[in-house]
GROMACS .gro file of C-alpha atoms in nm:
model
  414
    1UNK     CA    1  16.019  10.476  11.735
    2UNK     CA    2  15.775  10.548  11.984
    3UNK     CA    3  15.567  10.233  12.142
    4UNK     CA    4  15.256  10.324  12.276
    5UNK     CA    5  15.141  10.133  12.587
    6UNK     CA    6  14.735  10.220  12.473
    7UNK     CA    7  14.574  10.294  12.192
    8UNK     CA    8  14.365  10.645  12.185
    9UNK     CA    9  14.039  10.719  11.971
   10UNK     CA   10  13.960  11.064  11.913
   11UNK     CA   11  14.249  11.295  12.130
   12UNK     CA   12  14.552  11.163  12.314
   13UNK     CA   13  14.474  11.283  12.710
   14UNK     CA   14  14.667  11.613  12.753
   15UNK     CA   15  15.045  11.562  12.919
   16UNK     CA   16  15.296  11.827  12.881
   17UNK     CA   17  15.534  11.604  12.733
   18UNK     CA   18  15.307  11.534  12.444
   19UNK     CA   19  15.302  11.903  12.375
   20UNK     CA   20  15.667  11.986  12.378
   21UNK     CA   21  15.720  11.694  12.142
   22UNK     CA   22  15.410  11.705  11.917
   23UNK     CA   23  15.288  12.083  11.958
   24UNK     CA   24  14.918  12.173  11.987
   25UNK     CA   25  14.708  11.869  11.940
   26UNK     CA   26  14.351  11.878  11.792
   27UNK     CA   27  14.091  11.608  11.854
   28UNK     CA   28  13.894  11.425  11.607
   29UNK     CA   29  13.554  11.551  11.558
   30UNK     CA   30  13.314  11.291  11.419
   31UNK     CA   31  13.158  10.967  11.447
   32UNK     CA   32  13.385  10.632  11.482
   33UNK     CA   33  13.229  10.260  11.473
   34UNK     CA   34  13.311   9.939  11.392
   35UNK     CA   35  13.672   9.965  11.525
   36UNK     CA   36  13.894   9.657  11.481
   37UNK     CA   37  14.260   9.579  11.599
   38UNK     CA   38  14.425   9.271  11.393
   39UNK     CA   39  14.073   9.167  11.275
   40UNK     CA   40  13.924   9.160  11.616
   41UNK     CA   41  13.613   9.411  11.671
   42UNK     CA   42  13.644   9.591  11.969
   43UNK     CA   43  13.321   9.740  12.125
   44UNK     CA   44  13.432  10.134  12.142
   45UNK     CA   45  13.240  10.181  12.464
   46UNK     CA   46  13.234   9.862  12.660
   47UNK     CA   47  13.622   9.765  12.637
   48UNK     CA   48  13.717  10.149  12.694
   49UNK     CA   49  13.930  10.192  12.971
   50UNK     CA   50  13.838  10.551  13.026
   51UNK     CA   51  13.734  10.870  12.796
   52UNK     CA   52  13.630  11.202  12.859
   53UNK     CA   53  13.335  11.392  12.656
   54UNK     CA   54  13.200  11.105  12.439
   55UNK     CA   55  12.814  11.116  12.339
   56UNK     CA   56  12.617  10.909  12.105
   57UNK     CA   57  12.633  11.010  11.722
   58UNK     CA   58  12.350  11.231  11.632
   59UNK     CA   59  12.077  11.007  11.416
   60UNK     CA   60  12.025  11.260  11.111
   61UNK     CA   61  11.662  11.099  11.091
   62UNK     CA   62  11.531  11.485  11.043
   63UNK     CA   63  11.698  11.470  10.716
   64UNK     CA   64  11.465  11.234  10.575
   65UNK     CA   65  11.154  11.495  10.660
   66UNK     CA   66  10.960  11.159  10.853
   67UNK     CA   67  10.677  11.416  10.971
   68UNK     CA   68  10.357  11.386  10.797
   69UNK     CA   69  10.042  11.642  10.804
   70UNK     CA   70  10.252  11.947  10.886
   71UNK     CA   71  10.442  11.789  11.180
   72UNK     CA   72  10.822  11.944  11.324
   73UNK     CA   73  11.095  11.699  11.323
   74UNK     CA   74  11.319  11.753  11.587
   75UNK     CA   75  11.630  11.593  11.701
   76UNK     CA   76  11.852  11.596  12.009
   77UNK     CA   77  12.166  11.387  12.105
   78UNK     CA   78  11.980  11.034  12.124
   79UNK     CA   79  11.672  11.053  11.977
   80UNK     CA   80  11.403  11.264  11.715
   81UNK     CA   81  11.070  11.307  11.743
   82UNK     CA   82  10.790  11.471  11.551
   83UNK     CA   83  10.568  11.804  11.700
   84UNK     CA   84  10.221  11.729  11.588
   85UNK     CA   85   9.973  11.979  11.481
   86UNK     CA   86   9.610  11.974  11.625
   87UNK     CA   87   9.425  11.667  11.602
   88UNK     CA   88   9.696  11.457  11.452
   89UNK     CA   89   9.897  11.204  11.667
   90UNK     CA   90  10.116  10.905  11.600
   91UNK     CA   91  10.510  10.882  11.590
   92UNK     CA   92  10.494  11.042  11.238
   93UNK     CA   93  10.167  11.252  11.301
   94UNK     CA   94  10.008  11.011  11.066
   95UNK     CA   95   9.701  10.962  11.264
   96UNK     CA   96   9.393  11.169  11.355
   97UNK     CA   97   9.338  11.183  11.745
   98UNK     CA   98   8.998  11.075  11.907
   99UNK     CA   99   8.815  11.414  12.040
  100UNK     CA  100   8.682  11.193  12.322
  101UNK     CA  101   8.851  10.863  12.381
  102UNK     CA  102   8.633  10.602  12.501
  103UNK     CA  103   8.909  10.328  12.525
  104UNK     CA  104   8.992  10.164  12.849
  105UNK     CA  105   9.308   9.980  12.944
  106UNK     CA  106   9.593  10.170  12.741
  107UNK     CA  107   9.384  10.059  12.408
  108UNK     CA  108   9.473  10.321  12.096
  109UNK     CA  109   9.207  10.504  12.000
  110UNK     CA  110   9.141  10.566  11.640
  111UNK     CA  111   8.853  10.760  11.451
  112UNK     CA  112   8.646  10.531  11.268
  113UNK     CA  113   8.448  10.800  11.170
  114UNK     CA  114   8.435  11.194  11.278
  115UNK     CA  115   8.200  11.040  11.567
  116UNK     CA  116   8.264  10.694  11.596
  117UNK     CA  117   8.608  10.555  11.723
  118UNK     CA  118   8.746  10.186  11.722
  119UNK     CA  119   8.970  10.088  11.995
  120UNK     CA  120   9.261   9.869  11.908
  121UNK     CA  121   9.346   9.706  12.226
  122UNK     CA  122   9.672   9.638  12.416
  123UNK     CA  123   9.804   9.280  12.489
  124UNK     CA  124   9.570   9.085  12.730
  125UNK     CA  125   9.272   9.298  12.648
  126UNK     CA  126   8.950   9.241  12.388
  127UNK     CA  127   8.631   9.390  12.332
  128UNK     CA  128   8.442   9.687  12.182
  129UNK     CA  129   8.636   9.923  12.451
  130UNK     CA  130   8.898   9.652  12.557
  131UNK     CA  131   8.730   9.598  12.882
  132UNK     CA  132   8.755   9.233  12.846
  133UNK     CA  133   9.053   9.004  12.959
  134UNK     CA  134   9.207   8.757  12.736
  135UNK     CA  135   9.470   8.459  12.830
  136UNK     CA  136   9.719   8.449  12.547
  137UNK     CA  137   9.892   8.107  12.516
  138UNK     CA  138   9.941   8.110  12.124
  139UNK     CA  139   9.930   8.478  11.995
  140UNK     CA  140   9.742   8.535  11.681
  141UNK     CA  141   9.861   8.852  11.457
  142UNK     CA  142   9.599   9.015  11.190
  143UNK     CA  143   9.872   9.205  10.999
  144UNK     CA  144   9.812   9.543  10.886
  145UNK     CA  145   9.472   9.685  10.934
  146UNK     CA  146   9.284   9.929  10.745
  147UNK     CA  147   9.366  10.200  10.970
  148UNK     CA  148   9.759  10.153  10.889
  149UNK     CA  149   9.832   9.997  11.247
  150UNK     CA  150  10.002   9.642  11.310
  151UNK     CA  151   9.937   9.396  11.570
  152UNK     CA  152  10.243   9.298  11.741
  153UNK     CA  153  10.442   9.191  12.061
  154UNK     CA  154  10.725   9.356  12.192
  155UNK     CA  155  10.991   9.182  12.442
  156UNK     CA  156  11.308   9.326  12.631
  157UNK     CA  157  11.619   9.327  12.435
  158UNK     CA  158  11.754   8.989  12.413
  159UNK     CA  159  12.127   8.962  12.608
  160UNK     CA  160  12.459   8.815  12.477
  161UNK     CA  161  12.319   8.810  12.085
  162UNK     CA  162  12.640   8.948  11.991
  163UNK     CA  163  12.859   8.657  11.850
  164UNK     CA  164  12.593   8.365  11.866
  165UNK     CA  165  12.225   8.296  11.883
  166UNK     CA  166  11.975   8.026  11.750
  167UNK     CA  167  11.589   8.102  11.738
  168UNK     CA  168  11.305   7.831  11.688
  169UNK     CA  169  10.971   7.896  11.645
  170UNK     CA  170  10.623   7.768  11.491
  171UNK     CA  171  10.391   7.933  11.270
  172UNK     CA  172  10.047   7.880  11.128
  173UNK     CA  173   9.919   8.118  10.850
  174UNK     CA  174   9.602   8.275  10.833
  175UNK     CA  175   9.382   8.164  10.571
  176UNK     CA  176   9.479   8.469  10.342
  177UNK     CA  177   9.672   8.508  10.028
  178UNK     CA  178   9.811   8.812  10.151
  179UNK     CA  179   9.975   8.623  10.442
  180UNK     CA  180  10.268   8.493  10.216
  181UNK     CA  181  10.360   8.797  10.044
  182UNK     CA  182  10.556   9.060  10.223
  183UNK     CA  183  10.490   9.004  10.614
  184UNK     CA  184  10.711   9.049  10.881
  185UNK     CA  185  10.742   8.753  11.156
  186UNK     CA  186  11.014   8.896  11.380
  187UNK     CA  187  11.259   9.213  11.375
  188UNK     CA  188  11.524   9.355  11.650
  189UNK     CA  189  11.783   9.637  11.543
  190UNK     CA  190  11.882   9.965  11.523
  191UNK     CA  191  11.529  10.120  11.485
  192UNK     CA  192  11.492  10.456  11.242
  193UNK     CA  193  11.827  10.519  11.083
  194UNK     CA  194  11.752  10.377  10.759
  195UNK     CA  195  12.137  10.353  10.674
  196UNK     CA  196  12.352  10.083  10.529
  197UNK     CA  197  12.580   9.990  10.816
  198UNK     CA  198  12.272   9.945  11.064
  199UNK     CA  199  12.267   9.613  11.290
  200UNK     CA  200  11.973   9.403  11.274
  201UNK     CA  201  11.848   9.050  11.249
  202UNK     CA  202  11.495   8.985  11.092
  203UNK     CA  203  11.264   8.707  10.976
  204UNK     CA  204  10.953   8.734  10.742
  205UNK     CA  205  10.778   8.578  10.454
  206UNK     CA  206  10.787   8.709  10.105
  207UNK     CA  207  10.623   8.568   9.747
  208UNK     CA  208  10.556   8.235   9.963
  209UNK     CA  209  10.932   8.180  10.137
  210UNK     CA  210  11.073   8.250  10.447
  211UNK     CA  211  11.364   8.505  10.452
  212UNK     CA  212  11.615   8.563  10.722
  213UNK     CA  213  11.865   8.858  10.734
  214UNK     CA  214  12.110   9.013  10.937
  215UNK     CA  215  12.373   9.271  10.941
  216UNK     CA  216  12.645   9.332  11.141
  217UNK     CA  217  12.743   9.650  11.042
  218UNK     CA  218  12.954   9.557  10.703
  219UNK     CA  219  12.671   9.458  10.502
  220UNK     CA  220  12.347   9.216  10.478
  221UNK     CA  221  12.360   8.861  10.466
  222UNK     CA  222  12.004   8.690  10.325
  223UNK     CA  223  11.894   8.332  10.308
  224UNK     CA  224  11.580   8.267  10.132
  225UNK     CA  225  11.430   7.940  10.161
  226UNK     CA  226  11.219   7.706   9.923
  227UNK     CA  227  10.869   7.783   9.880
  228UNK     CA  228  10.656   7.655  10.187
  229UNK     CA  229  10.461   7.371  10.168
  230UNK     CA  230  10.090   7.493  10.206
  231UNK     CA  231   9.979   7.160  10.264
  232UNK     CA  232  10.132   7.187  10.615
  233UNK     CA  233   9.905   7.337  10.876
  234UNK     CA  234  10.220   7.432  11.123
  235UNK     CA  235  10.534   7.538  10.992
  236UNK     CA  236  10.855   7.509  11.177
  237UNK     CA  237  11.160   7.731  11.156
  238UNK     CA  238  11.521   7.666  11.309
  239UNK     CA  239  11.754   7.969  11.235
  240UNK     CA  240  12.151   8.102  11.366
  241UNK     CA  241  12.436   8.275  11.358
  242UNK     CA  242  12.782   8.222  11.456
  243UNK     CA  243  12.999   8.504  11.402
  244UNK     CA  244  12.971   8.558  11.041
  245UNK     CA  245  12.795   8.249  10.937
  246UNK     CA  246  12.430   8.205  10.957
  247UNK     CA  247  12.205   7.904  10.877
  248UNK     CA  248  11.824   7.842  10.808
  249UNK     CA  249  11.616   7.502  10.845
  250UNK     CA  250  11.249   7.564  10.702
  251UNK     CA  251  11.025   7.234  10.814
  252UNK     CA  252  11.189   6.928  10.625
  253UNK     CA  253  11.382   7.155  10.392
  254UNK     CA  254  11.773   7.093  10.339
  255UNK     CA  255  11.978   7.331  10.564
  256UNK     CA  256  12.100   7.656  10.410
  257UNK     CA  257  12.399   7.878  10.507
  258UNK     CA  258  12.526   8.219  10.413
  259UNK     CA  259  12.866   8.413  10.536
  260UNK     CA  260  12.787   8.804  10.591
  261UNK     CA  261  13.016   9.051  10.388
  262UNK     CA  262  13.280   9.230  10.547
  263UNK     CA  263  13.500   9.193  10.834
  264UNK     CA  264  13.258   9.244  11.117
  265UNK     CA  265  13.178   8.960  11.339
  266UNK     CA  266  12.943   9.113  11.604
  267UNK     CA  267  12.570   9.179  11.613
  268UNK     CA  268  12.531   9.504  11.833
  269UNK     CA  269  12.152   9.556  11.871
  270UNK     CA  270  11.993   9.785  12.184
  271UNK     CA  271  11.615   9.773  12.042
  272UNK     CA  272  11.344   9.553  12.179
  273UNK     CA  273  11.257   9.227  12.004
  274UNK     CA  274  10.948   9.256  11.786
  275UNK     CA  275  10.707   8.973  11.708
  276UNK     CA  276  10.417   8.976  11.435
  277UNK     CA  277  10.472   9.354  11.391
  278UNK     CA  278  10.615   9.673  11.483
  279UNK     CA  279  10.496   9.919  11.698
  280UNK     CA  280  10.441  10.225  11.440
  281UNK     CA  281  10.509  10.027  11.141
  282UNK     CA  282  10.693  10.250  10.869
  283UNK     CA  283  10.909  10.048  10.665
  284UNK     CA  284  11.093  10.334  10.511
  285UNK     CA  285  11.197  10.410  10.873
  286UNK     CA  286  11.371  10.041  10.930
  287UNK     CA  287  11.712   9.956  10.790
  288UNK     CA  288  11.703   9.873  10.417
  289UNK     CA  289  11.726   9.495  10.482
  290UNK     CA  290  11.395   9.421  10.668
  291UNK     CA  291  11.120   9.657  10.501
  292UNK     CA  292  10.837   9.430  10.496
  293UNK     CA  293  10.538   9.621  10.390
  294UNK     CA  294  10.289   9.401  10.651
  295UNK     CA  295  10.290   9.261  10.963
  296UNK     CA  296  10.244   8.872  10.987
  297UNK     CA  297   9.900   8.718  10.961
  298UNK     CA  298   9.854   8.397  11.134
  299UNK     CA  299   9.984   8.233  11.488
  300UNK     CA  300  10.304   8.221  11.612
  301UNK     CA  301  10.396   8.007  11.899
  302UNK     CA  302  10.695   7.829  12.084
  303UNK     CA  303  10.920   8.130  12.003
  304UNK     CA  304  11.272   7.998  12.179
  305UNK     CA  305  11.635   8.154  12.165
  306UNK     CA  306  11.958   8.092  12.314
  307UNK     CA  307  12.273   8.262  12.288
  308UNK     CA  308  12.536   7.969  12.374
  309UNK     CA  309  12.563   7.625  12.282
  310UNK     CA  310  12.603   7.551  12.661
  311UNK     CA  311  12.263   7.701  12.747
  312UNK     CA  312  11.915   7.574  12.695
  313UNK     CA  313  11.636   7.712  12.504
  314UNK     CA  314  11.446   7.986  12.650
  315UNK     CA  315  11.125   8.204  12.542
  316UNK     CA  316  11.205   8.596  12.497
  317UNK     CA  317  11.127   8.859  12.728
  318UNK     CA  318  11.146   8.938  13.089
  319UNK     CA  319  11.034   8.774  13.279
  320UNK     CA  320  11.067   8.501  13.050
  321UNK     CA  321  10.781   8.466  12.816
  322UNK     CA  322  10.607   8.779  12.900
  323UNK     CA  323  10.622   9.090  12.645
  324UNK     CA  324  10.666   9.437  12.753
  325UNK     CA  325  10.397   9.554  12.512
  326UNK     CA  326  10.153   9.437  12.242
  327UNK     CA  327   9.874   9.539  12.022
  328UNK     CA  328   9.546   9.344  11.892
  329UNK     CA  329   9.677   9.055  11.940
  330UNK     CA  330   9.450   8.767  12.014
  331UNK     CA  331   9.437   8.391  12.130
  332UNK     CA  332   9.469   8.144  11.820
  333UNK     CA  333   9.157   8.006  11.687
  334UNK     CA  334   8.956   8.222  11.918
  335UNK     CA  335   8.692   8.477  11.725
  336UNK     CA  336   8.607   8.804  11.942
  337UNK     CA  337   8.328   8.832  11.679
  338UNK     CA  338   8.145   8.540  11.845
  339UNK     CA  339   8.067   8.766  12.151
  340UNK     CA  340   7.950   9.079  11.931
  341UNK     CA  341   7.620   9.117  11.768
  342UNK     CA  342   7.642   9.428  11.500
  343UNK     CA  343   7.264   9.548  11.414
  344UNK     CA  344   7.088   9.676  11.120
  345UNK     CA  345   7.329   9.475  10.852
  346UNK     CA  346   7.655   9.563  11.018
  347UNK     CA  347   7.970   9.349  10.974
  348UNK     CA  348   8.184   9.241  11.275
  349UNK     CA  349   8.553   9.330  11.190
  350UNK     CA  350   8.816   9.131  11.375
  351UNK     CA  351   9.191   9.202  11.393
  352UNK     CA  352   9.358   9.015  11.666
  353UNK     CA  353   9.199   9.112  12.004
  354UNK     CA  354   9.051   9.447  11.834
  355UNK     CA  355   8.680   9.414  11.748
  356UNK     CA  356   8.443   9.672  11.597
  357UNK     CA  357   8.092   9.692  11.390
  358UNK     CA  358   8.132   9.809  11.013
  359UNK     CA  359   7.775   9.986  10.967
  360UNK     CA  360   7.574   9.987  10.625
  361UNK     CA  361   7.514  10.322  10.484
  362UNK     CA  362   7.258  10.550  10.721
  363UNK     CA  363   7.382  10.361  11.051
  364UNK     CA  364   7.644  10.447  11.312
  365UNK     CA  365   7.767  10.365  11.704
  366UNK     CA  366   7.960  10.079  11.857
  367UNK     CA  367   7.670   9.833  11.717
  368UNK     CA  368   7.512  10.021  11.441
  369UNK     CA  369   7.221  10.089  11.654
  370UNK     CA  370   7.231  10.502  11.583
  371UNK     CA  371   7.072  10.639  11.260
  372UNK     CA  372   7.285  10.882  11.079
  373UNK     CA  373   7.120  11.248  11.089
  374UNK     CA  374   7.071  11.431  10.765
  375UNK     CA  375   7.323  11.654  10.935
  376UNK     CA  376   7.596  11.411  11.056
  377UNK     CA  377   7.936  11.426  10.875
  378UNK     CA  378   7.883  11.076  10.770
  379UNK     CA  379   7.565  11.146  10.591
  380UNK     CA  380   7.556  11.108  10.215
  381UNK     CA  381   7.539  11.358  10.044
  382UNK     CA  382   7.672  11.588  10.301
  383UNK     CA  383   7.460  11.889  10.361
  384UNK     CA  384   7.521  12.178  10.188
  385UNK     CA  385   7.540  12.451  10.478
  386UNK     CA  386   7.844  12.711  10.449
  387UNK     CA  387   8.018  12.972  10.642
  388UNK     CA  388   7.999  12.818  10.963
  389UNK     CA  389   7.634  12.782  10.977
  390UNK     CA  390   7.437  12.557  11.195
  391UNK     CA  391   7.249  12.272  10.981
  392UNK     CA  392   6.912  12.146  11.161
  393UNK     CA  393   6.739  11.832  11.055
  394UNK     CA  394   6.383  11.859  10.997
  395UNK     CA  395   6.109  11.573  10.937
  396UNK     CA  396   6.150  11.636  10.547
  397UNK     CA  397   6.519  11.760  10.514
  398UNK     CA  398   6.724  12.026  10.700
  399UNK     CA  399   6.757  12.390  10.731
  400UNK     CA  400   7.085  12.611  10.775
  401UNK     CA  401   7.066  12.882  11.090
  402UNK     CA  402   7.295  13.114  10.898
  403UNK     CA  403   7.545  13.324  11.172
  404UNK     CA  404   7.552  13.685  11.117
  405UNK     CA  405   7.631  13.881  10.809
  406UNK     CA  406   7.509  13.586  10.609
  407UNK     CA  407   7.198  13.528  10.383
  408UNK     CA  408   7.056  13.248  10.159
  409UNK     CA  409   6.928  12.897  10.177
  410UNK     CA  410   7.253  12.746  10.226
  411UNK     CA  411   7.363  13.083  10.428
  412UNK     CA  412   7.595  13.097  10.079
  413UNK     CA  413   7.534  13.484  10.057
  414UNK     CA  414   7.697  13.796  10.262
   0.00000   0.00000   0.00000
């Protein structure tokens, strides 16, 4: 009988005595996670005394072919990314680029048409070009906009959340039927793996009920509230978890509890804490539990968290209450459109702090003050010039200037 004073994962340290007794020893090749001894979870990296040649497991995200529009997926030891072809951008190459970016202050530029751009404003900015500073005390979220982006706030990782946490928050729904259907309130977890076993914590709305889920690595636990009382203007949520046991209380409904499956008791998350939405909202790349289709629509405020019964509640963020990033988040009950005057029948559209004019046919520009030429790509019907010819507007219609080697009214003949 041999008694070891230590537990070794992968391969025993090389000693001559071991070789004489056991012959050549080959180390384990692969990934090890969720390590338990006598039902106690040991954190493989944090509690290890020493080690050699250890790397993070590769995330095989490229096997899911996530890149759009001909993008090429490339992965390394710790991350993955899409190499986008010309004219496309975004985490997944899902968005067309702006040829001339007029947006300021770190705004996201999105082409409303081939000639006009919309500036999706970062946290603390508003206006057509995101040039106006705004003070946000009660953030307002607009869900998923027509360009496929969600409004969101991102806070630094919440520390010491492994074994115990409590969250309190209040929210006010926007006056939209869709605000209750399938909307994310907050999320933190292992971004982008999409496999059973990912650790995550999320809260959202589905079919008029609050849905709270978490996964400690051995299966998802979920609590679903009763339908919200829509006569209430403000809703209050209190939720938490101690080891495997979680609880949820919504408004004056009774407290509901659940126990997560399996034996794991620790929540290991390293991502930022996302409120209202997600940076590049692609539900298919989130773990299976929190695949809400849209971001939140309405106001979320008084978000508080604590990770011990001995602590007081605090706002997330470092410094406290300050997000690291955000997009299209406005101040609750403020309307950016009150400062914008769209011309020639254009309609002001606001999504959080982002605002732009939706022009009637025949008009373009930031305030719908420019006419659409018969030769512009936006013109309906489009011009018929072919084979790289140049469309030239005339007082009554247009003509096509043909390149060398072509002829005909529309340069259609060789």
